[in-house]
Coordinates of C-alpha atoms in Angstrom, one line a residue:
K1 CA 12.8 -8.5 -5.2
V2 CA 11.6 -7.0 -2.0
I3 CA 8.7 -4.5 -1.5
T4 CA 9.8 -2.1 1.3
R5 CA 7.2 0.7 1.0
V6 CA 3.9 1.5 -0.8
D7 CA 3.0 5.2 -1.0
V8 CA -0.7 5.9 -1.4
E9 CA -1.9 9.1 -3.0
Y10 CA -5.4 10.0 -2.0
V11 CA -8.1 12.6 -1.3
S12 CA -10.4 12.0 1.7
P13 CA -13.2 14.3 3.0
S14 CA -12.8 12.8 6.5
A15 CA -10.3 10.8 8.5
S16 CA -10.2 7.2 7.3
S17 CA -8.0 4.2 7.2
L18 CA -6.9 1.4 4.9
T19 CA -4.9 -1.7 4.9
V20 CA -2.0 -2.5 2.6
R21 CA -1.5 -6.3 2.2
T22 CA 1.3 -8.0 0.3
S23 CA 1.7 -11.4 -1.3
A24 CA 4.7 -13.6 -2.0
D25 CA 2.8 -16.1 -4.1
Q26 CA 1.3 -13.9 -6.9
G27 CA -1.9 -13.2 -5.0
A28 CA -2.8 -16.8 -3.9
T29 CA -2.6 -15.6 -0.3
Y30 CA -2.0 -12.2 1.4
N31 CA -0.5 -11.4 4.7
T32 CA -2.5 -9.7 7.5
G33 CA -1.3 -6.3 6.3
I34 CA -0.3 -2.9 7.6
G35 CA -2.9 -0.4 8.7
V36 CA -2.6 3.2 7.5
S37 CA -4.5 6.1 9.0
L38 CA -5.5 8.7 6.4
M39 CA -5.9 12.4 7.4
T40 CA -8.6 14.6 6.1
A41 CA -7.3 15.9 2.7
S42 CA -9.0 18.0 0.2
N43 CA -6.0 18.0 -2.1
V44 CA -4.0 14.9 -3.2
T45 CA -1.9 13.8 -0.3
Q46 CA 0.6 11.0 0.0
M47 CA 0.8 8.5 2.9
P48 CA 3.5 5.7 3.2
A49 CA 2.9 2.2 4.3
Y50 CA 6.1 0.5 5.3
V51 CA 6.0 -3.2 4.4
Y52 CA 8.6 -6.0 3.9
Q53 CA 7.7 -8.6 1.3
P54 CA 10.4 -10.6 -0.4
A55 CA 9.4 -12.7 -3.4
R56 CA 10.3 -13.3 -7.0
Y57 CA 7.1 -11.6 -8.1
P58 CA 5.7 -9.7 -5.1
M59 CA 2.2 -8.2 -5.2
F60 CA 0.1 -5.8 -3.1
R61 CA -3.5 -4.9 -2.6
V62 CA -5.2 -2.1 -0.8
E63 CA -8.4 -2.6 1.2
T64 CA -10.8 -0.1 2.9
S65 CA -13.8 -1.1 4.9
G66 CA -17.0 0.9 5.1
Q67 CA -15.5 4.3 4.3
T68 CA -17.0 6.4 1.6
G69 CA -15.6 9.4 -0.3
I70 CA -12.0 8.2 -0.4
E71 CA -10.4 8.7 -3.7
L72 CA -7.2 6.6 -4.3
H73 CA -5.2 8.3 -7.1
R74 CA -1.9 6.6 -7.4
F75 CA 0.5 4.1 -5.8
H76 CA 4.2 4.3 -5.7
V77 CA 5.9 1.0 -4.8
V78 CA 9.5 1.1 -3.5
M79 CA 11.4 -2.1 -4.2
R80 CA 14.9 -3.4 -4.2
S81 CA 16.6 -6.3 -5.7
G82 CA 18.1 -8.9 -3.3
G83 CA 17.5 -9.5 0.4
R84 CA 17.7 -7.2 3.4

């Protein structure tokens, strides 16, 4: 399996950022991640993070640092079976 994109649905009272990190070893280690800039949004808005993580059981995590007021609502993970 390969994770190719993680869509983040969010609400944010001010411009913010987050990092989407992926793991090929079921969360034992994570890569450095992809930074995503979030626009100000009073309604639920979706922002994609384009990643590439091949693994038998790939995982992801989302990190923010020091921002307040961000509401993360839902994640949509786009995957495919096989290699590139």
